[in-house]
Amino acid sequence: MRKSMLFGFLLVFLGLALPGTQGKILPRCDLVKILRQHGFEGFVGKTVADWICLVQHESSYNTKAFHDNGPSRDYGIFQINSKYWCDDGKTRGSKNACHISCSKFQDDNIEDDIKCAKKIAQEAKGLGPWYGWKNHCKGKNLSSYVKGC
Ligand SMILES: *[C@@H]1O[C@H](CO)[C@@H](O)[C@H](O)[C@H]1NC(C)=O
């Protein structure tokens, strides 16, 4: 009885703790649906397939993705950079143009990530700021990225 209760508490604790600590891998078609709902098709002249390809190569759909580039860092599924777009408290001269803490881009709520990614694309008039897109997606046939969704 005691042991099973302890086990129960442990399960509850893990259940509460894990979503926050591990992040989640967004299923590809779930992200396709979310991006379509948020008007990404045709936005800055690009397709949802462009964005899926971008996310695949920037973060592998991991909401918790993080890369340290030395002077700055990239956060979340869109790998948003601390030099220009968000504040991580340790990037010299950060512009924080999206007026947000970078850690917000690593939680499971991607609404703020989407808002900032759109701002980045709008200011750049395209997806040029993302090397994952430039190096792996630009000018390619991307139909496979939205296939079956
Ligand atoms: C892109 O690839 C798909 C699947 O391989 C093919 O059906 C389609 O015709 C291609 N589109 C273009 C524009 O080449």
Tab-separated table of C-alpha atoms and ligand atoms in Angstrom:
chain	number	residue	atom	x	y	z
A	1	MET	CA	0.000	0.000	0.000
A	2	ARG	CA	2.672	2.445	1.073
A	3	LYS	CA	4.966	1.432	-1.714
A	4	SER	CA	2.285	1.753	-4.386
A	5	MET	CA	1.308	5.161	-3.045
A	6	LEU	CA	4.898	6.299	-3.261
A	7	PHE	CA	5.033	4.982	-6.821
A	8	GLY	CA	1.852	6.916	-7.583
A	9	PHE	CA	3.355	10.133	-6.290
A	10	LEU	CA	6.478	9.486	-8.309
A	11	LEU	CA	4.432	9.047	-11.492
A	12	VAL	CA	2.515	12.247	-10.826
A	13	PHE	CA	5.772	14.070	-10.140
A	14	LEU	CA	7.385	12.775	-13.334
A	15	GLY	CA	4.258	13.591	-15.303
A	16	LEU	CA	4.405	17.169	-14.107
A	17	ALA	CA	8.147	17.560	-14.417
A	18	LEU	CA	8.923	15.938	-17.758
A	19	PRO	CA	6.939	18.105	-20.186
A	20	GLY	CA	8.796	21.161	-18.900
A	21	THR	CA	12.237	19.643	-18.901
A	22	GLN	CA	12.279	17.562	-22.066
A	23	GLY	CA	10.412	19.729	-24.519
A	24	LYS	CA	8.526	17.945	-27.207
A	25	ILE	CA	8.985	16.818	-30.743
A	26	LEU	CA	6.115	18.276	-32.748
A	27	PRO	CA	4.722	15.795	-35.261
A	28	ARG	CA	5.364	17.185	-38.744
A	29	CYS	CA	1.724	17.255	-39.845
A	30	ASP	CA	0.667	18.937	-36.578
A	31	LEU	CA	3.090	21.740	-37.368
A	32	VAL	CA	1.844	21.928	-40.972
A	33	LYS	CA	-1.678	22.401	-39.627
A	34	ILE	CA	-0.610	25.056	-37.110
A	35	LEU	CA	1.362	26.995	-39.728
A	36	ARG	CA	-1.543	26.898	-42.179
A	37	GLN	CA	-3.863	28.201	-39.444
A	38	HIS	CA	-1.426	31.048	-38.802
A	39	GLY	CA	-1.352	32.145	-42.445
A	40	PHE	CA	2.141	30.982	-43.380
A	41	GLU	CA	1.112	29.800	-46.841
A	42	GLY	CA	2.214	32.616	-49.152
A	43	PHE	CA	3.566	34.749	-46.296
A	44	VAL	CA	6.670	36.666	-47.511
A	45	GLY	CA	6.262	34.737	-50.762
A	46	LYS	CA	7.119	31.388	-49.175
A	47	THR	CA	5.180	28.172	-48.607
A	48	VAL	CA	4.381	26.092	-45.540
A	49	ALA	CA	6.736	23.503	-47.082
A	50	ASP	CA	9.566	26.059	-46.905
A	51	TRP	CA	8.891	26.542	-43.194
A	52	ILE	CA	8.639	22.817	-42.471
A	53	CYS	CA	11.952	22.279	-44.259
A	54	LEU	CA	13.414	25.179	-42.247
A	55	VAL	CA	12.223	23.727	-38.932
A	56	GLN	CA	13.429	20.244	-39.881
A	57	HIS	CA	16.957	21.517	-40.480
A	58	GLU	CA	17.084	24.111	-37.699
A	59	SER	CA	15.642	22.117	-34.780
A	60	SER	CA	14.311	18.732	-35.950
A	61	TYR	CA	10.874	19.854	-34.620
A	62	ASN	CA	12.199	19.968	-31.040
A	63	THR	CA	10.539	22.806	-29.076
A	64	LYS	CA	13.458	22.756	-26.635
A	65	ALA	CA	16.216	23.064	-29.257
A	66	PHE	CA	19.203	25.169	-28.238
A	67	HIS	CA	22.509	26.018	-29.882
A	68	ASP	CA	25.311	28.075	-28.414
A	69	ASN	CA	27.122	30.033	-31.125
A	70	GLY	CA	29.593	31.716	-28.814
A	71	PRO	CA	28.647	35.390	-28.839
A	72	SER	CA	24.924	34.533	-29.101
A	73	ARG	CA	22.490	31.614	-28.847
A	74	ASP	CA	19.581	30.131	-30.858
A	75	TYR	CA	16.343	29.017	-29.173
A	76	GLY	CA	13.397	26.742	-29.982
A	77	ILE	CA	11.914	25.177	-33.111
A	78	PHE	CA	12.763	28.226	-35.244
A	79	GLN	CA	16.170	28.668	-33.554
A	80	ILE	CA	15.571	32.338	-32.847
A	81	ASN	CA	18.766	34.244	-32.077
A	82	SER	CA	19.548	36.186	-28.889
A	83	LYS	CA	21.622	38.819	-30.669
A	84	TYR	CA	18.664	40.480	-32.396
A	85	TRP	CA	15.364	38.968	-31.341
A	86	CYS	CA	15.168	37.857	-27.718
A	87	ASP	CA	16.862	38.447	-24.383
A	88	ASP	CA	18.770	35.659	-22.651
A	89	GLY	CA	20.543	37.939	-20.204
A	90	LYS	CA	24.014	37.065	-21.490
A	91	THR	CA	24.212	38.415	-25.039
A	92	ARG	CA	26.128	41.649	-25.340
A	93	GLY	CA	24.202	44.375	-27.172
A	94	SER	CA	21.080	42.254	-27.723
A	95	LYS	CA	18.374	44.174	-29.593
A	96	ASN	CA	15.549	41.999	-28.229
A	97	ALA	CA	13.354	43.105	-31.133
A	98	CYS	CA	10.603	40.610	-30.200
A	99	HIS	CA	10.571	41.936	-26.615
A	100	ILE	CA	10.698	38.527	-24.980
A	101	SER	CA	12.862	36.267	-22.883
A	102	CYS	CA	14.590	33.641	-25.069
A	103	SER	CA	13.549	30.879	-22.654
A	104	LYS	CA	9.949	31.434	-23.811
A	105	PHE	CA	10.994	29.979	-27.169
A	106	GLN	CA	11.899	26.685	-25.493
A	107	ASP	CA	8.587	25.851	-23.849
A	108	ASP	CA	5.800	23.814	-25.458
A	109	ASN	CA	3.760	26.900	-26.357
A	110	ILE	CA	4.910	27.900	-29.840
A	111	GLU	CA	2.547	30.877	-30.251
A	112	ASP	CA	5.289	33.351	-29.251
A	113	ASP	CA	7.842	31.533	-31.434
A	114	ILE	CA	5.474	31.887	-34.404
A	115	LYS	CA	4.894	35.572	-33.767
A	116	CYS	CA	8.616	36.344	-33.612
A	117	ALA	CA	9.497	34.098	-36.596
A	118	LYS	CA	6.956	36.027	-38.684
A	119	LYS	CA	8.507	39.307	-37.601
A	120	ILE	CA	11.975	38.058	-38.589
A	121	ALA	CA	10.760	36.871	-42.007
A	122	GLN	CA	8.860	40.090	-42.572
A	123	GLU	CA	11.868	42.288	-41.805
A	124	ALA	CA	14.158	40.101	-43.937
A	125	LYS	CA	11.512	39.848	-46.702
A	126	GLY	CA	12.132	36.108	-46.806
A	127	LEU	CA	13.765	33.235	-44.974
A	128	GLY	CA	17.356	34.299	-45.668
A	129	PRO	CA	18.274	34.713	-41.966
A	130	TRP	CA	17.927	30.934	-41.479
A	131	TYR	CA	20.970	29.001	-42.687
A	132	GLY	CA	19.055	25.734	-42.311
A	133	TRP	CA	16.653	26.981	-44.971
A	134	LYS	CA	19.307	28.647	-47.154
A	135	ASN	CA	21.540	25.595	-47.231
A	136	HIS	CA	18.938	22.808	-47.436
A	137	CYS	CA	15.626	24.179	-48.729
A	138	LYS	CA	16.076	27.253	-50.917
A	139	GLY	CA	15.233	26.531	-54.558
A	140	LYS	CA	14.474	22.844	-53.898
A	141	ASN	CA	11.360	20.807	-54.558
A	142	LEU	CA	9.903	20.709	-51.040
A	143	SER	CA	6.658	18.854	-51.707
A	144	SER	CA	7.768	15.913	-49.534
A	145	TYR	CA	7.744	18.144	-46.424
A	146	VAL	CA	3.960	18.585	-46.517
A	147	LYS	CA	3.176	15.226	-48.121
A	148	GLY	CA	0.335	13.346	-46.442
A	149	CYS	CA	-0.665	16.241	-44.177
B	1	LIG	C1	8.282	17.749	-56.829
B	1	LIG	O1	8.415	16.404	-56.398
B	1	LIG	C2	7.191	15.682	-56.438
B	1	LIG	C3	7.425	14.331	-55.796
B	1	LIG	O2	8.694	13.822	-56.069
B	1	LIG	C4	6.695	15.593	-57.872
B	1	LIG	O3	5.484	14.888	-57.917
B	1	LIG	C5	6.466	17.004	-58.392
B	1	LIG	O4	6.089	16.966	-59.749
B	1	LIG	C6	7.730	17.846	-58.233
B	1	LIG	N1	7.412	19.222	-58.580
B	1	LIG	C7	8.187	19.950	-59.378
B	1	LIG	C8	7.750	21.356	-59.601
B	1	LIG	O5	9.211	19.518	-59.907
